[in-house]
mmCIF file of C-alpha atoms and ligand atoms in Angstrom:
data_model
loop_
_atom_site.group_PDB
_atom_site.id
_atom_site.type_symbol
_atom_site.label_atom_id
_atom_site.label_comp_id
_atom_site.label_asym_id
_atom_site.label_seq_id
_atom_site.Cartn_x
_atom_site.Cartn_y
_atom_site.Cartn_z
ATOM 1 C CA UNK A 158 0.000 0.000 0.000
ATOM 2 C CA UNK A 159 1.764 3.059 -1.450
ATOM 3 C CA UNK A 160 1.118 6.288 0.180
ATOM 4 C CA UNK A 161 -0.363 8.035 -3.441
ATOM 5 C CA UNK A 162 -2.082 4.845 -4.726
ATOM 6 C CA UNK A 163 -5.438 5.802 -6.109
ATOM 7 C CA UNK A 164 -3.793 9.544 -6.530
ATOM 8 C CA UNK A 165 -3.553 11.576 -9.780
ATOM 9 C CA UNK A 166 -0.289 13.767 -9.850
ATOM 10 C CA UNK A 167 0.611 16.546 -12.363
ATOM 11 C CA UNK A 168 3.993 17.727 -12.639
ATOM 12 C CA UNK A 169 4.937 20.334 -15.111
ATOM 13 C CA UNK A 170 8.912 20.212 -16.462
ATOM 14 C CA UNK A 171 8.799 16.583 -15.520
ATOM 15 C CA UNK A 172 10.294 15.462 -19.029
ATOM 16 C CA UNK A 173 14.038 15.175 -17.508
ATOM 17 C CA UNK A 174 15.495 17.043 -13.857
ATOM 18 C CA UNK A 175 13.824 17.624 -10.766
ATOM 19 C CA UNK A 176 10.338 16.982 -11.736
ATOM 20 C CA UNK A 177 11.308 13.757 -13.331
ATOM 21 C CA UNK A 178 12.444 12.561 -10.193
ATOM 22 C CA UNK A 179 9.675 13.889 -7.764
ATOM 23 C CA UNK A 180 7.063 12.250 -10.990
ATOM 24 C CA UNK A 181 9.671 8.734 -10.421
ATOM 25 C CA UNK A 182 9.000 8.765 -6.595
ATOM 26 C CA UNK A 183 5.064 9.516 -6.588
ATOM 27 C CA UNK A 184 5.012 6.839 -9.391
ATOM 28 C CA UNK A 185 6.955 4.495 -7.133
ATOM 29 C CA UNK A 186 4.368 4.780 -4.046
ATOM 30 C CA UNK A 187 1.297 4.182 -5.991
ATOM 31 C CA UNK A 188 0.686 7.143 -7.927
ATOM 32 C CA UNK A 189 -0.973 7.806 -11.581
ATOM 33 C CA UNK A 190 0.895 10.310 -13.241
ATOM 34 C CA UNK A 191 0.894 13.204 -15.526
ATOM 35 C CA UNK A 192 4.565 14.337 -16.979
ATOM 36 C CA UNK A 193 3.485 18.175 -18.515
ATOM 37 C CA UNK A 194 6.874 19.322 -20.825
ATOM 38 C CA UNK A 195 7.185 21.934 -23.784
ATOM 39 C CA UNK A 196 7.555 19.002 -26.351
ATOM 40 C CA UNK A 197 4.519 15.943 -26.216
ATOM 41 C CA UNK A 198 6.840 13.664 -27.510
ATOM 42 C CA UNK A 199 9.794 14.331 -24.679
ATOM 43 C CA UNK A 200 6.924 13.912 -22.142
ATOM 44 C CA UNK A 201 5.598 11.012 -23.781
ATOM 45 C CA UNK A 202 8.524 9.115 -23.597
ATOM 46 C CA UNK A 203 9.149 10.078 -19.600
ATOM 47 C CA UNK A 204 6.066 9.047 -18.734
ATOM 48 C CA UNK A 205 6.689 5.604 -20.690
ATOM 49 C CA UNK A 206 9.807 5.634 -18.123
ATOM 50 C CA UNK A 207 8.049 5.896 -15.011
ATOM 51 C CA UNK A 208 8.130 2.759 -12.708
ATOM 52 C CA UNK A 209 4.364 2.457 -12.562
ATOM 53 C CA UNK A 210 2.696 0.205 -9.477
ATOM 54 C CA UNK A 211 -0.139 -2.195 -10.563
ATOM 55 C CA UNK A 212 -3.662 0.010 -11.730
ATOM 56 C CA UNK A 213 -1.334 4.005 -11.959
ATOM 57 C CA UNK A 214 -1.592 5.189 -15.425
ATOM 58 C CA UNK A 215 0.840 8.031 -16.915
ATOM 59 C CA UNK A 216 0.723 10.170 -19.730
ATOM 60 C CA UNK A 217 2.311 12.679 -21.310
ATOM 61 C CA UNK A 218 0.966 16.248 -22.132
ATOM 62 C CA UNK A 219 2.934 18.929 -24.339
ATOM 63 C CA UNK A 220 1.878 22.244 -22.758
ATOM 64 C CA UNK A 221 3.408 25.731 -22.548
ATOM 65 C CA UNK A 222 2.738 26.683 -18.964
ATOM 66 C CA UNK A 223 2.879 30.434 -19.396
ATOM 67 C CA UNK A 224 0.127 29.588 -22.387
ATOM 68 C CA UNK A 225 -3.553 29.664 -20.544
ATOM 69 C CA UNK A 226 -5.154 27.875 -23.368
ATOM 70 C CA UNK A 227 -3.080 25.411 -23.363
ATOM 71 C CA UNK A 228 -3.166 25.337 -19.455
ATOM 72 C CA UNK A 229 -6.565 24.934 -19.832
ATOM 73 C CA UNK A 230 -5.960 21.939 -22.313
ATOM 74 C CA UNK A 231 -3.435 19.967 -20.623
ATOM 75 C CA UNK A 232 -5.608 20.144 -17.360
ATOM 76 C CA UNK A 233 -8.967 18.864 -19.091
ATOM 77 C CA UNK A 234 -6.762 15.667 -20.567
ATOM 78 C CA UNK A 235 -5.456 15.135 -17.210
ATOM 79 C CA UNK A 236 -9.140 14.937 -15.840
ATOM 80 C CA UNK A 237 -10.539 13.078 -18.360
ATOM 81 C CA UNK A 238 -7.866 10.154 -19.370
ATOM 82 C CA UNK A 239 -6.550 9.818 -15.843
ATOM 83 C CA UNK A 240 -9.824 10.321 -13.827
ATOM 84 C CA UNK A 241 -9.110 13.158 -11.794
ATOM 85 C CA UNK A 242 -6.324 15.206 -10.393
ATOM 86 C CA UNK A 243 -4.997 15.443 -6.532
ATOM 87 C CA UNK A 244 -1.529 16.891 -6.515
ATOM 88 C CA UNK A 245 0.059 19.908 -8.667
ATOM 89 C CA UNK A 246 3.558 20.158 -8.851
ATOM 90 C CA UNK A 247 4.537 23.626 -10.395
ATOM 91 C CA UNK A 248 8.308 23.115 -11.450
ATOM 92 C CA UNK A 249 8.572 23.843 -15.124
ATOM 93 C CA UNK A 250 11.893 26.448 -14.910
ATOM 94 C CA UNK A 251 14.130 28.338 -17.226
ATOM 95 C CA UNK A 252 16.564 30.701 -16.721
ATOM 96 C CA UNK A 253 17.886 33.523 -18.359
ATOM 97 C CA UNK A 254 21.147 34.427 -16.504
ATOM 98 C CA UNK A 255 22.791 38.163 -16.841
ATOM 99 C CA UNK A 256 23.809 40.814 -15.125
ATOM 100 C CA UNK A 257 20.885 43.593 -14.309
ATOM 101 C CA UNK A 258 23.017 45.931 -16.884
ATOM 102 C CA UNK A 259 23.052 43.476 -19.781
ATOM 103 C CA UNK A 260 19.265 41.391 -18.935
ATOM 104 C CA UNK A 261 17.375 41.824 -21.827
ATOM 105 C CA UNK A 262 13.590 42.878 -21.323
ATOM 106 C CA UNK A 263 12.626 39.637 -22.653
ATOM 107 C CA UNK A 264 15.150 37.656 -20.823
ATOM 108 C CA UNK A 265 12.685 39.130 -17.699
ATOM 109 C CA UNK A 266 9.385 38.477 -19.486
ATOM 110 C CA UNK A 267 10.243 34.929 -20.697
ATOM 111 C CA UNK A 268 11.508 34.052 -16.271
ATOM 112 C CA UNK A 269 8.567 35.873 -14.977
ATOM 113 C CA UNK A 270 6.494 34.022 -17.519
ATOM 114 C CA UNK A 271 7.161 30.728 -17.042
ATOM 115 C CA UNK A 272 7.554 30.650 -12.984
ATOM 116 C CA UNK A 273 5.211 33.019 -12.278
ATOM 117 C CA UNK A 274 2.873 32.990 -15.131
ATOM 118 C CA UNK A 275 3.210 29.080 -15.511
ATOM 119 C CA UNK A 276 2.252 28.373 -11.723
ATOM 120 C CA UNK A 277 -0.577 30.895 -11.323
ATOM 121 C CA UNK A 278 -2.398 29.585 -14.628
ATOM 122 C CA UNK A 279 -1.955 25.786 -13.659
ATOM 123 C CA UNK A 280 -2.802 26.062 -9.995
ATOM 124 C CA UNK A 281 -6.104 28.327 -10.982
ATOM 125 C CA UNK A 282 -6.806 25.338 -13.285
ATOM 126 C CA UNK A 283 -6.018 22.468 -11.020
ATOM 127 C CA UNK A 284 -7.774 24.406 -7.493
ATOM 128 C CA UNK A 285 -11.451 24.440 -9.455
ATOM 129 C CA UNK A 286 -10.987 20.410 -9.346
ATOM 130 C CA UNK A 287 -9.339 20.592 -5.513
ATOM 131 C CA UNK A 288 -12.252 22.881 -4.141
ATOM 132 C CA UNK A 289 -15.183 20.417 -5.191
ATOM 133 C CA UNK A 290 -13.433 17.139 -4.143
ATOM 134 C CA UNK A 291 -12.361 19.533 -0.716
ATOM 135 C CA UNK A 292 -8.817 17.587 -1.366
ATOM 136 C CA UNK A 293 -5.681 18.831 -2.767
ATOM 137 C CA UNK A 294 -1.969 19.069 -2.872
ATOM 138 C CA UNK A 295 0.213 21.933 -4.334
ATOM 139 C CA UNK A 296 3.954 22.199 -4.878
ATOM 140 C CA UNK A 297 5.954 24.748 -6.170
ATOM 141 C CA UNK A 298 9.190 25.507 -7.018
ATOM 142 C CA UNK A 299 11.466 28.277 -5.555
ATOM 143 C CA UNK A 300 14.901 28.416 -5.134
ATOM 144 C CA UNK A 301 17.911 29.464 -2.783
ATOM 145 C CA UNK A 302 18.405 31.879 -5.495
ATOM 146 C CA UNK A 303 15.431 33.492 -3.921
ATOM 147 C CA UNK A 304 17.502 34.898 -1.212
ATOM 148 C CA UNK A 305 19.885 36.562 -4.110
ATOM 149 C CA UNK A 306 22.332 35.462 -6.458
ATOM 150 C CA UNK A 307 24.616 37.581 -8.938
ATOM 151 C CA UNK A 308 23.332 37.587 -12.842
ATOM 152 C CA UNK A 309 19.996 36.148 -11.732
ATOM 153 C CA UNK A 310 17.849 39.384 -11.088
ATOM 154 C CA UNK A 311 15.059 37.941 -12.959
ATOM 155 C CA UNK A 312 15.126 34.095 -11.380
ATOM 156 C CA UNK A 313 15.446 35.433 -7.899
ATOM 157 C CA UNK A 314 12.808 38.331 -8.099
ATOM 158 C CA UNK A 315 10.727 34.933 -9.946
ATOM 159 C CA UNK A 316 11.663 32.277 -7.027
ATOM 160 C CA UNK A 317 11.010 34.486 -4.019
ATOM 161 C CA UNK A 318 7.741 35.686 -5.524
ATOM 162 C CA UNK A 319 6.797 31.867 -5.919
ATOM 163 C CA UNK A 320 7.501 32.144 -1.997
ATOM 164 C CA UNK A 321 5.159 34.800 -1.531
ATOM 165 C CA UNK A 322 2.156 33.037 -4.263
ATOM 166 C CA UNK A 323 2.970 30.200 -1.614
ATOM 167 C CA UNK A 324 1.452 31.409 1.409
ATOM 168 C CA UNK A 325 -1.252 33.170 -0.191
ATOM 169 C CA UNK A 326 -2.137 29.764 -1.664
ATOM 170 C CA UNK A 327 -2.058 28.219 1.825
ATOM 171 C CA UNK A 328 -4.123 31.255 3.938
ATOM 172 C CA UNK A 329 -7.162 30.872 0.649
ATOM 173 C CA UNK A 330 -7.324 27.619 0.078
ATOM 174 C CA UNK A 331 -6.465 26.187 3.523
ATOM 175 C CA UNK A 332 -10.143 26.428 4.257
ATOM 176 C CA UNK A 333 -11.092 23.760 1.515
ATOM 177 C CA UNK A 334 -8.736 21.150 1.943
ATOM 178 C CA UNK A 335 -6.259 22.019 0.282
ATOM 179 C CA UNK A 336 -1.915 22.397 1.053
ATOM 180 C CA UNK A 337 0.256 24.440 -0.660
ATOM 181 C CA UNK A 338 4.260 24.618 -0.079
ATOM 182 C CA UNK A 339 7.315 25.323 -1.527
ATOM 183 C CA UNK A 340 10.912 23.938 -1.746
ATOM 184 C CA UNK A 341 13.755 25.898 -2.494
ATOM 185 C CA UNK A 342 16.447 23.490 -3.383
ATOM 186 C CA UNK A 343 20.077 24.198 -3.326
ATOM 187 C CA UNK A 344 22.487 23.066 -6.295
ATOM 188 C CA UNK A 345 20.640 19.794 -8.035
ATOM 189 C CA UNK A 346 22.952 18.181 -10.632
ATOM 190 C CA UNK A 347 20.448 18.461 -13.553
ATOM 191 C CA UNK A 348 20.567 19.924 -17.256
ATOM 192 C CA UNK A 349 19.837 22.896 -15.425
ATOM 193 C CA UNK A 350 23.162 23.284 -13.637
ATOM 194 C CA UNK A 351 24.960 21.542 -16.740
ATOM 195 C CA UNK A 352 23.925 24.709 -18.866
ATOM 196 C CA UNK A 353 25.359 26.902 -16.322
ATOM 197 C CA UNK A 354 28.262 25.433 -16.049
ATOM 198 C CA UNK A 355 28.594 25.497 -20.205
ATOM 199 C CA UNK A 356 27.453 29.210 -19.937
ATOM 200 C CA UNK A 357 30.528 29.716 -17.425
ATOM 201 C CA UNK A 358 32.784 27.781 -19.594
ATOM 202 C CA UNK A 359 33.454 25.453 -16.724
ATOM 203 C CA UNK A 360 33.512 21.900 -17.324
ATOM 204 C CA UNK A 361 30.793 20.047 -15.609
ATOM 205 C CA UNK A 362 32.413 18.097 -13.437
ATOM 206 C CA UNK A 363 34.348 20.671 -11.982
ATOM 207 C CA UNK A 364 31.636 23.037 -11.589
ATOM 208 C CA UNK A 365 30.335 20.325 -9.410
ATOM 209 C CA UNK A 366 32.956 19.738 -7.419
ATOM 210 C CA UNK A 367 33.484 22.987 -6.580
ATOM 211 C CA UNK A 368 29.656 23.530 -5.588
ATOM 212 C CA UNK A 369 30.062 20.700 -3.239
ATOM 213 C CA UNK A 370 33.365 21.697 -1.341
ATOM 214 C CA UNK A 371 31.412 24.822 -0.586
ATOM 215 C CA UNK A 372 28.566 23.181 0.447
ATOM 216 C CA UNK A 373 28.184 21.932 4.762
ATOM 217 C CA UNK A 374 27.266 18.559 3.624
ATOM 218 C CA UNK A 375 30.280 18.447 0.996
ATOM 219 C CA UNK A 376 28.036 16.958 -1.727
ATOM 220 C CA UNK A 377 25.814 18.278 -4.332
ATOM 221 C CA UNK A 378 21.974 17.543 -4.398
ATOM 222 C CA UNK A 379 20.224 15.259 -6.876
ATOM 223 C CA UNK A 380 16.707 14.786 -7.829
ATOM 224 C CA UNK A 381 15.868 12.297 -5.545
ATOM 225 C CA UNK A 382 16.760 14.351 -2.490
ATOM 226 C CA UNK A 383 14.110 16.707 -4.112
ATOM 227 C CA UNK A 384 11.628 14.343 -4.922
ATOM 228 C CA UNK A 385 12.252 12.482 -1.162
ATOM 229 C CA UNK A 386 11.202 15.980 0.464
ATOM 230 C CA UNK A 387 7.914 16.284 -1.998
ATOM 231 C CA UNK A 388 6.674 13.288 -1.350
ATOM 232 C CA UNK A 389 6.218 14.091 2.091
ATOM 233 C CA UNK A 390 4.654 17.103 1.338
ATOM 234 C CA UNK A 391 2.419 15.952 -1.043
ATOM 235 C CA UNK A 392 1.315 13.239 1.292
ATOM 236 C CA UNK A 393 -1.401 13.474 3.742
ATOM 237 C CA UNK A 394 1.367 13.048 6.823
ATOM 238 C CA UNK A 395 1.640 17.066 5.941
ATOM 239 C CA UNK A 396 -1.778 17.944 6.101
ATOM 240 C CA UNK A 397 -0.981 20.131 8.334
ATOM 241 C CA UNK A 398 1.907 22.038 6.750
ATOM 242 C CA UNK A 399 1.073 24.585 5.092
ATOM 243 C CA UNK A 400 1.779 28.005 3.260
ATOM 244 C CA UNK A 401 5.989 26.898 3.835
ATOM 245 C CA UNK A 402 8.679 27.147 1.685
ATOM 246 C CA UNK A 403 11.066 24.394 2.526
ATOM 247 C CA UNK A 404 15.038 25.024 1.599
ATOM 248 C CA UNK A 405 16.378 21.393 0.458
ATOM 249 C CA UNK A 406 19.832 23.013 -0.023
ATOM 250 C CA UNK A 407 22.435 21.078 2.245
ATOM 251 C CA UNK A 408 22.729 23.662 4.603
ATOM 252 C CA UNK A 409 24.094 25.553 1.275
ATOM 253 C CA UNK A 410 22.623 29.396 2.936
ATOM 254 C CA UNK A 411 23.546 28.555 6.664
ATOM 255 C CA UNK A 412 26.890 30.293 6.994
HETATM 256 P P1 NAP B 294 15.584 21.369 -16.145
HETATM 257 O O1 NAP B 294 16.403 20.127 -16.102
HETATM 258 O O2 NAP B 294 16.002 22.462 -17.082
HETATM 259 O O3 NAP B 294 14.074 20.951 -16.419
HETATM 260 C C1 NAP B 294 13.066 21.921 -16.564
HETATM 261 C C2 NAP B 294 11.967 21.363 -17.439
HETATM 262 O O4 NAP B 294 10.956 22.374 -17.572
HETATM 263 C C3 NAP B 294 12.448 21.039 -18.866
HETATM 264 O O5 NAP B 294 11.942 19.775 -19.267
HETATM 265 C C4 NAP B 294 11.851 22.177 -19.685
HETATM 266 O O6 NAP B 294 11.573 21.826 -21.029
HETATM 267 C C5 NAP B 294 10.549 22.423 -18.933
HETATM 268 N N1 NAP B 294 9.984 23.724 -19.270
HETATM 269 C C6 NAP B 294 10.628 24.899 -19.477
HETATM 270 N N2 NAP B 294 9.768 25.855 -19.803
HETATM 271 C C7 NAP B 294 8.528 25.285 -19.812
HETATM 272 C C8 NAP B 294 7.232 25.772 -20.088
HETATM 273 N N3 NAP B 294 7.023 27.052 -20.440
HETATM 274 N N4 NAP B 294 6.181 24.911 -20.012
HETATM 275 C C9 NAP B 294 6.381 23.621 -19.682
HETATM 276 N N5 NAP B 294 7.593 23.103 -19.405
HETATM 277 C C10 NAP B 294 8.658 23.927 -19.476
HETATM 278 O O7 NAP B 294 15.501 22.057 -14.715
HETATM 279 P P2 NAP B 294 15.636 21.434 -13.229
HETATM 280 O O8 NAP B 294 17.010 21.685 -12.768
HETATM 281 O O9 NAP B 294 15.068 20.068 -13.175
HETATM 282 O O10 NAP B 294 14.692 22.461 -12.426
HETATM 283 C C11 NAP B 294 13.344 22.175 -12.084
HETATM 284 C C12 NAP B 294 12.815 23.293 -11.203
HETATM 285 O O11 NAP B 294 13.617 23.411 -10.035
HETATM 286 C C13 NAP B 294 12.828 24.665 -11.885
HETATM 287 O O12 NAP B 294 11.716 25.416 -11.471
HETATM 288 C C14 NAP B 294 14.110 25.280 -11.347
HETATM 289 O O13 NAP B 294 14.063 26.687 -11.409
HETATM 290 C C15 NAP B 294 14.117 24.745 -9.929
HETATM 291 N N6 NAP B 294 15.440 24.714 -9.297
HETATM 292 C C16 NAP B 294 16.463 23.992 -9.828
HETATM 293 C C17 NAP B 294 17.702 23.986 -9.180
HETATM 294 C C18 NAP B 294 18.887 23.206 -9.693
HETATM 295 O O14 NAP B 294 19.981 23.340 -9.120
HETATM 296 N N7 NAP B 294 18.768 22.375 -10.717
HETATM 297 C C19 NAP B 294 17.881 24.722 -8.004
HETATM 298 C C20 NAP B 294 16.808 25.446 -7.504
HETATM 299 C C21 NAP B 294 15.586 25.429 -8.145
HETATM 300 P P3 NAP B 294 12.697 22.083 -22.169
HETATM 301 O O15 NAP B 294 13.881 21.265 -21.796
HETATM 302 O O16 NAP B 294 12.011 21.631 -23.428
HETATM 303 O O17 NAP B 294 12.983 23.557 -22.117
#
């Protein structure tokens, strides 16, 4: 008896990274799932990846998140192949790294769009289905970035306002069943962090290395250490957690 079995999960960006592994660990205790990416076919194939218990479904939806049509779209196909929907994971990310001098207006559009944008439009969708069944789970994204970090003006402003969207989501919806939190991880080795290290001309392993020596714990995060802290919040054991940002980071802000 899995701790999601009989539950419906969305999780936007969960083609390859972070929301891969949070969609791998819901999937693993019990879970249906839903893998929401830019590209159908990328999401397609995750979802064909995704160690499935006996009954759980998964499918995968192409949707822009910062699109409301499409929001609208991907939600309705969630409803109707996999029966319902229980638990929103907003984690669908870009980034658009510069200093404030040389960040184009765009390169602050496209962030704000997709973190902001993309987790407003999906939660409105998803909390219409949370309100009448009185049950649902929300998830979203932030960062340590939040707290400030040089050449990301537009991710942090993005990552502490998801912090802020957070705890509004938990004082209106609190009433009706529903949790919302955050995580804000620290350095996950993902494409993410491979594309910064490629935009610093570092090699990847390096930049890793170095990330961990400066970290408390001496090691760099993954996407299970993620996904191990989301299924917990997702789960009814946290039903009474709510409105919090939690920093999975290891210890990386502390000193
Ligand atoms: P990732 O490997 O780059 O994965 C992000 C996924 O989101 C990709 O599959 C991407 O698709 C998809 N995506 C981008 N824009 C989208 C949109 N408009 N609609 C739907 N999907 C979209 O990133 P990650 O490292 O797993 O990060 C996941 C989340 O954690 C992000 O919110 C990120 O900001 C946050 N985070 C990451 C770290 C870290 O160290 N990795 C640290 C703190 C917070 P394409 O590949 O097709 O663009």
């Amino acid at each position: 008896m899995g701790r999601y079995d009989g539950r419906v999960a969305v999780i936007t960006g969960s083609a390859q990274g972070i929301g891969f592994g949070i969609a791998t660990r819901l999937a693993e205790e019990g879970a249906s799932i839903a893998v929401v990416d830019l590209d159908e076919t990328a999401a397609a194939a995750a979802a064909a990846r995704l160690p499935l218990v006996d009954g759980a479904k998964a499918i995968g939806v192409g949707a822009d998140v910062s699109d409301g049509a499409a929001v609208e779209a991907a939600i309705g196909r969630v409803v109707s192949e996999l029966g319902g929907i229980h638990v929103l994971v907003n984690n669908a990310g870009i980034t658009r790294d510069n200093l404030l001098f040389k960040m184009s207006e765009s390169d602050w559009d496209l962030v704000m769009n997709v973190h902001l944008k993309g987790a407003f439009l999906m939660t409105k969708a998803a909390q219409k289905h949370f309100v009448e069944q009185k049950y649902g789970k929300i998830l979203n994204l932030s960062s340590v970035s939040s707290l400030g970090n040089r050449g990301q003006a537009n991710y942090s402003a993005a990552k502490m306002g998801v912090q802020g969207f957070t705890r509004t989501l938990g004082i209106e919806l609190g009433p009706f069943g529903i949790n919302a939190n955050a995580i804000a991880p620290g350095f996950i080795a993902t494409e993410m962090t491979d594309a910064t290290a490629a935009r610093l001309k570092m090699d990847v392993e390096e930049f890793r290395k170095l990330n961990a020596e400066a970290n408390p714990v001496r090691r760099v995060g993954f996407p299970e250490d993620i996904a191990a802290a989301a299924a917990f919040l997702c789960s009814d054991e946290a039903s009474y957690i709510t409105g919090q940002t939690l920093y999975v980071d290891g210890g990386a802000k502390l000193g």
